[in-house]
Short mmCIF file of N, CA and C in Angstrom, two decimals:
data_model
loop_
_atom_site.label_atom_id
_atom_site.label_comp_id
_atom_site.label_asym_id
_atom_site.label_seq_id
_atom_site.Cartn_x
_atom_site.Cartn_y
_atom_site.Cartn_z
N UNK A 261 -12.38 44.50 15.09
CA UNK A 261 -13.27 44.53 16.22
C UNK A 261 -13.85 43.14 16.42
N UNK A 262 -13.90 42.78 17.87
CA UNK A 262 -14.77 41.48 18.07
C UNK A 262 -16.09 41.34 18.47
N UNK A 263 -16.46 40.42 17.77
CA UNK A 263 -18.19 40.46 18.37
C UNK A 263 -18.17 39.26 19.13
N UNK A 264 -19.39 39.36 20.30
CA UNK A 264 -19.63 38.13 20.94
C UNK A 264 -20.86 37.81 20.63
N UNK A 265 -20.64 36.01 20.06
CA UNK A 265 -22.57 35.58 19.51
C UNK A 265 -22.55 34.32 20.33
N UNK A 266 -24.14 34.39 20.97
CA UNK A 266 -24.32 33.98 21.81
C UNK A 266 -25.75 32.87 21.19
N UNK A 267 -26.07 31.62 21.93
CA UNK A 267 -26.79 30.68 21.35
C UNK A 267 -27.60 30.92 22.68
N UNK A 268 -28.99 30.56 22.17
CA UNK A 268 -30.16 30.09 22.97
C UNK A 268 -29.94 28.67 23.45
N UNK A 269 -31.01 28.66 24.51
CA UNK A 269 -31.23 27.25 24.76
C UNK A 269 -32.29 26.83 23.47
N UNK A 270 -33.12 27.15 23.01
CA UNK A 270 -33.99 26.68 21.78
C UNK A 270 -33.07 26.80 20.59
N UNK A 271 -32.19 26.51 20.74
CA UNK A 271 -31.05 26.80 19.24
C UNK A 271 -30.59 28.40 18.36
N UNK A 272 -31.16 29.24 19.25
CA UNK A 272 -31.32 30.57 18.05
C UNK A 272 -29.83 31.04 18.30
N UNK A 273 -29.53 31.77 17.67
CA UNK A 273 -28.19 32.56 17.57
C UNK A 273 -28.54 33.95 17.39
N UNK A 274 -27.95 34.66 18.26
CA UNK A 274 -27.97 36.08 18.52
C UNK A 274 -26.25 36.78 18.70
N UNK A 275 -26.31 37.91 18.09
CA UNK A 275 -25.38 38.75 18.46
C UNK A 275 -25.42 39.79 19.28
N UNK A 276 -24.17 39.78 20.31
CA UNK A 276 -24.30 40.49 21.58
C UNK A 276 -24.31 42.12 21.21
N UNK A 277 -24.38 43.14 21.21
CA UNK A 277 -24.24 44.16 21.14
C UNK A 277 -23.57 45.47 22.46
N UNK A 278 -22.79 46.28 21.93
CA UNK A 278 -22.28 46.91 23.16
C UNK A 278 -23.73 47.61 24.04
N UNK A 279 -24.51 48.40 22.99
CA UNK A 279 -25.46 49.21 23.38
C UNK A 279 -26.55 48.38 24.07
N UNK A 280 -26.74 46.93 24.38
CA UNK A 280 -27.88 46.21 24.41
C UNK A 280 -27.49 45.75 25.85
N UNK A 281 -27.85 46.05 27.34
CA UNK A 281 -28.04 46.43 28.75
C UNK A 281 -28.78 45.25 29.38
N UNK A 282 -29.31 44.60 28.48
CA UNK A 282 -30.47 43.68 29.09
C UNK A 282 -31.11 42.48 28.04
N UNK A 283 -31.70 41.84 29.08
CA UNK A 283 -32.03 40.65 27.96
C UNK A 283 -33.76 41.09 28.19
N UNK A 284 -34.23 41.53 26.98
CA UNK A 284 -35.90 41.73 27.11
C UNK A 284 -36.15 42.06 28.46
N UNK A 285 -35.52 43.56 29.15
CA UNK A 285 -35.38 43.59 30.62
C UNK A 285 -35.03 43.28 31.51
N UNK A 286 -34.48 41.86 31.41
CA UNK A 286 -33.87 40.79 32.31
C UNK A 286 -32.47 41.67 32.59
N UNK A 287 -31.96 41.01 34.14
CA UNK A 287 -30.73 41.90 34.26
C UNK A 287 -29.61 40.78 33.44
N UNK A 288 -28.24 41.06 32.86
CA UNK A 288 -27.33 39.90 32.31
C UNK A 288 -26.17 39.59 33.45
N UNK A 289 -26.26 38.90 33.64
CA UNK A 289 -25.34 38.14 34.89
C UNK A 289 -23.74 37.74 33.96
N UNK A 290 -23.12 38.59 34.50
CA UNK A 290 -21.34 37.99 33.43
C UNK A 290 -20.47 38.05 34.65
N UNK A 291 -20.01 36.36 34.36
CA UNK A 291 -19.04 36.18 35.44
C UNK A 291 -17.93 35.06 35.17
N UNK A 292 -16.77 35.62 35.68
CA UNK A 292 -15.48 35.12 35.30
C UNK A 292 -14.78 35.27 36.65
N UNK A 293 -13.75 33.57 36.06
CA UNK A 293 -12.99 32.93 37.31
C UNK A 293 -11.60 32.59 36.34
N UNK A 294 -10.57 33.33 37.35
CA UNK A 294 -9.27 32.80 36.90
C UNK A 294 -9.22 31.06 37.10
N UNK A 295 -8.06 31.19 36.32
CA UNK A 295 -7.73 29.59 36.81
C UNK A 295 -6.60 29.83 37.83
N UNK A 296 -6.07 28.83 38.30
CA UNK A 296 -5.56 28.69 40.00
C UNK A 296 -3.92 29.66 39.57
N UNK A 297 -3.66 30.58 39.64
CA UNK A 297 -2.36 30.99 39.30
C UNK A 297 -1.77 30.67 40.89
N UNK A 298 -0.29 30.33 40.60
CA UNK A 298 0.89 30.06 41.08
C UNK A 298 1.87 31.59 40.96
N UNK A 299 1.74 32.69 40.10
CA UNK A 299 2.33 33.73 40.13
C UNK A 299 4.09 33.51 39.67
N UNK A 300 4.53 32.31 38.85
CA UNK A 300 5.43 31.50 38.83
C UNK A 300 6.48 31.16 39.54
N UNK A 301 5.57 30.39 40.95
CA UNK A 301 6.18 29.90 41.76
C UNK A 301 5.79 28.93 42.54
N UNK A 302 5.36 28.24 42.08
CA UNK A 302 4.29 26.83 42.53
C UNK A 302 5.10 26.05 43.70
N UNK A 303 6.40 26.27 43.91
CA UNK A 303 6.77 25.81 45.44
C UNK A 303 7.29 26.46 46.41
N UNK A 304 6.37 27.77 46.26
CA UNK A 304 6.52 28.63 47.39
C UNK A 304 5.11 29.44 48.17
N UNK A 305 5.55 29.54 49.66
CA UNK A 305 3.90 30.07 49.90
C UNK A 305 4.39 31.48 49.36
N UNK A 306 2.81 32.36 49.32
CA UNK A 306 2.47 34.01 49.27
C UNK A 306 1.51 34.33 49.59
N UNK A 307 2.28 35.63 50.04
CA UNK A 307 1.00 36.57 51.05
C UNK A 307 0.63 37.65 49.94
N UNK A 308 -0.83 37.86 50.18
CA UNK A 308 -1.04 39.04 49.41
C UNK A 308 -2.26 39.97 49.76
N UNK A 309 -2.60 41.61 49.41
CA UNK A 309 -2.75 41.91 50.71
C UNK A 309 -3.92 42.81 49.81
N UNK A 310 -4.33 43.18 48.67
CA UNK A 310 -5.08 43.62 47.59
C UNK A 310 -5.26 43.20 46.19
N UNK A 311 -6.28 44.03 45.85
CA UNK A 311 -6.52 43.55 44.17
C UNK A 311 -6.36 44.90 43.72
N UNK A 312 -6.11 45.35 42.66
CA UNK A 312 -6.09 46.44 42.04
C UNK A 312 -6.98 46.07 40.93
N UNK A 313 -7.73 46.89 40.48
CA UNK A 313 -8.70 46.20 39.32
C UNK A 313 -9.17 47.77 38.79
N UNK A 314 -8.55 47.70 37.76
CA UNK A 314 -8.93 49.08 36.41
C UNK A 314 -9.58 48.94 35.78
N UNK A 315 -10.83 49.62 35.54
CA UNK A 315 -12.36 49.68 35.08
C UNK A 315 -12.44 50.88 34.10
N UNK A 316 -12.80 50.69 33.09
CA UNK A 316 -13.62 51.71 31.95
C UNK A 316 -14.46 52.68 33.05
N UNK A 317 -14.67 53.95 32.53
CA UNK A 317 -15.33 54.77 33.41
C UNK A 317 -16.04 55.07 32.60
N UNK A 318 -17.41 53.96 33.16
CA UNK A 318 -19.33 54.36 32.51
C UNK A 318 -20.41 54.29 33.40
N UNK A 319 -21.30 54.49 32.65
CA UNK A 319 -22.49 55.27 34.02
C UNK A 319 -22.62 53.44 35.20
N UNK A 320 -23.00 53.99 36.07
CA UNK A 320 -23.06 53.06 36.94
C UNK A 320 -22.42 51.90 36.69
N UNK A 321 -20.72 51.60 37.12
CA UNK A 321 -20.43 50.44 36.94
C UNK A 321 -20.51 49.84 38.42
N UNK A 322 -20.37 48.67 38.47
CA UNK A 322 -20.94 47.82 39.40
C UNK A 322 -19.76 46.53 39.08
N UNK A 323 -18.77 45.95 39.87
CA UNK A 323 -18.09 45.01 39.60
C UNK A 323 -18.11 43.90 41.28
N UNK A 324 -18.20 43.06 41.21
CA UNK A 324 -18.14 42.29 42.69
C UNK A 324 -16.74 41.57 42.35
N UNK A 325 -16.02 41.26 43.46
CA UNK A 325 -14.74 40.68 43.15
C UNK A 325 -14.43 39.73 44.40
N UNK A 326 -13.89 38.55 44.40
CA UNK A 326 -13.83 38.05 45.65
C UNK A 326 -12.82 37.47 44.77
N UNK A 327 -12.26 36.61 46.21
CA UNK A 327 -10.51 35.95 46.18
C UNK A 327 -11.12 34.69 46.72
N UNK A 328 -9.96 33.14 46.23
CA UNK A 328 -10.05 32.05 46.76
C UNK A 328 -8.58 31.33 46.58
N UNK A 329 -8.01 30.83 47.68
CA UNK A 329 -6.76 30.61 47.67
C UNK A 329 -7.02 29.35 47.90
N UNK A 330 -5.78 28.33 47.80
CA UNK A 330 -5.62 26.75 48.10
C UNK A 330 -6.17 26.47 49.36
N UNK A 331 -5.95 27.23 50.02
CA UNK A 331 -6.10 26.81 51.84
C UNK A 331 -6.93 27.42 52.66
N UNK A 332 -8.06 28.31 52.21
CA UNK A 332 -9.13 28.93 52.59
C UNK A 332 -10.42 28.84 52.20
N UNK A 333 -11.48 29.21 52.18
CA UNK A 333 -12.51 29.20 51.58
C UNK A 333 -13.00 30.90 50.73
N UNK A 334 -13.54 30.68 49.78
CA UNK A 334 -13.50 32.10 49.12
C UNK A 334 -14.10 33.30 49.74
N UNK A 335 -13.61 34.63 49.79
CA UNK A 335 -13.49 34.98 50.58
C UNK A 335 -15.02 36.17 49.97
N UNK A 336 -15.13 37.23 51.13
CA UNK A 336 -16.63 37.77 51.09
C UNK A 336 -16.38 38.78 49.87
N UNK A 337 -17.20 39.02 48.85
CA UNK A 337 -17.04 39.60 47.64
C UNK A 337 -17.20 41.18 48.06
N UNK A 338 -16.17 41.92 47.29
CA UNK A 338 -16.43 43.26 47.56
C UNK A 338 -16.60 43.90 46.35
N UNK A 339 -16.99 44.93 46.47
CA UNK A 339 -18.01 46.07 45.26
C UNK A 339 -17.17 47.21 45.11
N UNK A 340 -16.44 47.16 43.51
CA UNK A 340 -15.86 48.28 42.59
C UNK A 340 -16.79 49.32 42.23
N UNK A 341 -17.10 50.51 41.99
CA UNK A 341 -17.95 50.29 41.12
C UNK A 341 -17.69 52.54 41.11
N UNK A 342 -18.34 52.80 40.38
CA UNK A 342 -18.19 54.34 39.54
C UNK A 342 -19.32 54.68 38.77
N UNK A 343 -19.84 55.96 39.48
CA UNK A 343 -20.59 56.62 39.03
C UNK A 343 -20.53 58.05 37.98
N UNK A 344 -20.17 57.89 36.49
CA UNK A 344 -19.78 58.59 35.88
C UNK A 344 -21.14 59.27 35.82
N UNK A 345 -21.07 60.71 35.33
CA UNK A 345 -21.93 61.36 34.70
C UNK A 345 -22.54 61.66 33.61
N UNK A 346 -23.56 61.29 33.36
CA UNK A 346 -24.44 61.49 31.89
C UNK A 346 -25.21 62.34 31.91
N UNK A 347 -25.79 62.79 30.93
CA UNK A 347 -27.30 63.40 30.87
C UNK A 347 -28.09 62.94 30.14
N UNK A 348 -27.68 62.08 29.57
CA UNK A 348 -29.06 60.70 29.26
C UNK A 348 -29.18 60.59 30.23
N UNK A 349 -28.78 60.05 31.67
CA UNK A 349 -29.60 59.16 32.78
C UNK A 349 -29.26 60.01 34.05
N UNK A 350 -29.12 61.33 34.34
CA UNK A 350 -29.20 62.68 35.47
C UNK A 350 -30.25 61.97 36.05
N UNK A 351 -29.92 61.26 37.29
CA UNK A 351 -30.47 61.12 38.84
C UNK A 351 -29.84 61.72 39.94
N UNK A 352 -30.27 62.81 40.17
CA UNK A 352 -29.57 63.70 41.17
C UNK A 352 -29.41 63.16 42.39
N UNK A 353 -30.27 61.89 42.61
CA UNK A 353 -29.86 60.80 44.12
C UNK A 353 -28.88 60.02 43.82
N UNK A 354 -28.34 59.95 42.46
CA UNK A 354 -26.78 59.10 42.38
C UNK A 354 -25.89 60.06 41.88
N UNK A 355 -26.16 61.36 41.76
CA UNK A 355 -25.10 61.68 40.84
C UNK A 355 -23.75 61.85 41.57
N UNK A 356 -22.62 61.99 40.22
CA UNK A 356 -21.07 62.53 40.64
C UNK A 356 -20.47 63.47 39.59
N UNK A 357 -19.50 63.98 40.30
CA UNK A 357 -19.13 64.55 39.86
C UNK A 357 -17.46 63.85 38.76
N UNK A 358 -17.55 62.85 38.84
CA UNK A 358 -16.59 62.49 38.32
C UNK A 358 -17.02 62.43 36.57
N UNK A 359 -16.43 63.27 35.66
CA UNK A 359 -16.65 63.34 34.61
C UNK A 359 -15.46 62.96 33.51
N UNK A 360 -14.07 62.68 33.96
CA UNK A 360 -13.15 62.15 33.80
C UNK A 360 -13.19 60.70 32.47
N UNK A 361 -13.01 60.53 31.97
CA UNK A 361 -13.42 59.64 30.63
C UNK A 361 -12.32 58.69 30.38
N UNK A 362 -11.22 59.08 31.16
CA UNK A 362 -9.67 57.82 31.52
C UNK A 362 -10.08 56.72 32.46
N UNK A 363 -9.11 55.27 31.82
CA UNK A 363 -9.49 54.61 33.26
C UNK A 363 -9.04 54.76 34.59
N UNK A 364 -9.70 54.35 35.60
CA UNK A 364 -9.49 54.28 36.44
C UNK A 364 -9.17 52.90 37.43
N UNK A 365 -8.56 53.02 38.58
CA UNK A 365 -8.18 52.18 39.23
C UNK A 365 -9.12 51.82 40.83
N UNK A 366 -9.34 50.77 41.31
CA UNK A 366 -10.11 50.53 42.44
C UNK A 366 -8.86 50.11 43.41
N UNK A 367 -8.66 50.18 44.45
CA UNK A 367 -8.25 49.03 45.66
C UNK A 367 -9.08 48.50 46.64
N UNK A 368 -8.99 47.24 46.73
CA UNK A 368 -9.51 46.36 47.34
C UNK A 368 -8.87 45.39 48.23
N UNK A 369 -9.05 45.63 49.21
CA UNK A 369 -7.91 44.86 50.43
C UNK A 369 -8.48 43.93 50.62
N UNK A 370 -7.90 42.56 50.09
CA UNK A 370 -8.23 41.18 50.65
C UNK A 370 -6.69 40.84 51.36
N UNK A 371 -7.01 40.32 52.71
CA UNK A 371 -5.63 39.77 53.52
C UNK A 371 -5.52 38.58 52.94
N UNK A 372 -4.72 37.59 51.90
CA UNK A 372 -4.85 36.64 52.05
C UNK A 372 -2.96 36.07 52.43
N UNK A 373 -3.34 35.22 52.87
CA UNK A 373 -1.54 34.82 53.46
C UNK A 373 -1.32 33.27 53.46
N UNK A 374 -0.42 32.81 53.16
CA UNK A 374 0.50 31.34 53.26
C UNK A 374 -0.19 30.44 52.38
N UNK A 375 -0.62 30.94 50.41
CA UNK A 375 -1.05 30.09 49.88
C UNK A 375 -0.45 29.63 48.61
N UNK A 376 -0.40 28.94 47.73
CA UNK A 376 0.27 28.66 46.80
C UNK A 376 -0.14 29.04 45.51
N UNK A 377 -2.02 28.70 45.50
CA UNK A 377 -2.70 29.28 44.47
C UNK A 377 -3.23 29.94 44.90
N UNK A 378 -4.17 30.88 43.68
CA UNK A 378 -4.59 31.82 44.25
C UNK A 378 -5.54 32.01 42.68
N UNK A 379 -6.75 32.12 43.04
CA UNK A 379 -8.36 32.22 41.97
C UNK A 379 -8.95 33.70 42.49
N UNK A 380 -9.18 34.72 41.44
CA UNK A 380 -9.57 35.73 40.85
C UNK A 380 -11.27 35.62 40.50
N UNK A 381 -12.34 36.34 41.21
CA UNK A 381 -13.59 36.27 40.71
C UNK A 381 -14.27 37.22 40.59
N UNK A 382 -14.89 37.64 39.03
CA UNK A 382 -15.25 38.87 38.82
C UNK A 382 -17.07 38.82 38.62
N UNK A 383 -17.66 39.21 39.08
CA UNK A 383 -18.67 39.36 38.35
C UNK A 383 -19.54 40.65 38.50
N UNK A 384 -20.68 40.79 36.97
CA UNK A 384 -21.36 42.04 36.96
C UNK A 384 -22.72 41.98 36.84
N UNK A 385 -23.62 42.54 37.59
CA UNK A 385 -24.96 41.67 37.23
C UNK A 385 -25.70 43.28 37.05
N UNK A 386 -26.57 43.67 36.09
CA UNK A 386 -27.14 44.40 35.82
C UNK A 386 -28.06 44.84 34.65
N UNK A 387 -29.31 45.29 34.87
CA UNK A 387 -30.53 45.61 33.32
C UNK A 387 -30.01 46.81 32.69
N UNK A 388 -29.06 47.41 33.23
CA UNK A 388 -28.92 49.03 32.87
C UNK A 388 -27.73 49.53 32.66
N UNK A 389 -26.64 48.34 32.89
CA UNK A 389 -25.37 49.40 33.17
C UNK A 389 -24.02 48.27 32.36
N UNK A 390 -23.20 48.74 31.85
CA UNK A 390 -22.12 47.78 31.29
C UNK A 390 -21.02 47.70 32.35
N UNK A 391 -20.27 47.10 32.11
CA UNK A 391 -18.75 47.10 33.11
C UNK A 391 -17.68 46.67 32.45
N UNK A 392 -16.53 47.29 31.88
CA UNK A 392 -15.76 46.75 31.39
C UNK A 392 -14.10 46.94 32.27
N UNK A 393 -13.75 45.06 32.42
CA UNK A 393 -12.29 45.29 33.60
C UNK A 393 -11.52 45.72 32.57
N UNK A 394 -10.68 46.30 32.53
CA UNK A 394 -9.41 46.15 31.62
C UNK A 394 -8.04 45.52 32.21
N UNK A 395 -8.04 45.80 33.36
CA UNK A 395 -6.82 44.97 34.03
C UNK A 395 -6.87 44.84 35.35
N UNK A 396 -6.26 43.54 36.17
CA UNK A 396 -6.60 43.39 37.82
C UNK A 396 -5.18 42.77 38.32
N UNK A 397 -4.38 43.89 38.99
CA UNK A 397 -3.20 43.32 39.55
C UNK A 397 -3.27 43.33 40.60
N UNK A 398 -2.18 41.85 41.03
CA UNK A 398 -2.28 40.78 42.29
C UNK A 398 -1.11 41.44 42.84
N UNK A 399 -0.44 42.11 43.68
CA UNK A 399 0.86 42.30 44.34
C UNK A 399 0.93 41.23 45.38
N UNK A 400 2.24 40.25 45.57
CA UNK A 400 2.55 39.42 45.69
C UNK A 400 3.66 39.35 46.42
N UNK A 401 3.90 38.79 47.85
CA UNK A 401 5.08 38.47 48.46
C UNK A 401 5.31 37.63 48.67
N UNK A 402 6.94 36.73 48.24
CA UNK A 402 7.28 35.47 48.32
C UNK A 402 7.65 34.83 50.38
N UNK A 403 7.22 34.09 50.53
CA UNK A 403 7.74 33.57 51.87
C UNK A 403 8.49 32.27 51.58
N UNK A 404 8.60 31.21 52.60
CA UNK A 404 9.51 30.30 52.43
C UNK A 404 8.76 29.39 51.29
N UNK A 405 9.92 28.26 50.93
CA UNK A 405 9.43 27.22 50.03
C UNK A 405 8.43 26.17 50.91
N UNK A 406 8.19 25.41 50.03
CA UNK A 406 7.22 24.28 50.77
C UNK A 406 7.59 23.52 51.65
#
């Protein structure tokens, strides 16, 4: 099993914990950026037309995801997210009925077209709730070379 330990700005060292939601209440901001994938084909454009992104199913997940290609500017972030059911935290103004404990899959339609690279951006910001991706596939169509 891996742990993540994390340093202060005043030097302290702390270990992250799964069960631990918050920093002394504070919400924890976790965010990750691919690096520029080519999809191995760096001299050809591609169109691509969604994200698929498979998420752990836990109480309120919350994922933002946006796209940034070579030749655009990044694009408007859209919201994954699953409301499993607990009875530790029964709010009958959020509840679902999804009680299902497999992962699951999101789609997310970003149009993006005629680029070479292509950057992946995930982030989760929350005092209360975890999010874990397990996998985010790019479907990919080749067009002409450069």
């Amino acid at each position: 099993m891996s742990q993540l330990i994390l340093s202060s700005r005043q030097g302290g060292i702390a270990r992250m914990l799964q069960s631990c939601r918050n920093d002394d209440g504070r919400k924890i901001d976790a965010v990750w950026e691919s690096g520029s994938m080519d999809f191995g084909q760096a001299n050809r454009y591609k169109y691509s037309n969604a994200v698929y992104l498979t998420l752990k199913p836990e109480s309120q997940v919350r994922v933002s995801v946006s796209v940034q290609t070579d030749v655009g500017v990044r694009t408007q972030a859209m919201t994954a997210a699953s409301g499993l059911a607990t009875l530790a935290e029964l709010n009958f103004g959020r509840f679902s009925f999804l009680v299902n404990r497999k992962p699951f899959t999101v789609r997310l339609r970003f149009r993006t077209g005629r680029y070479t690279f292509y950057k992946l951006f995930l982030k989760s910001s929350s005092a209360s709730s975890t999010a874990t991706v397990l996998s985010a596939s790019i479907p990919v169509s080749y067009a002409n070379l450069l």
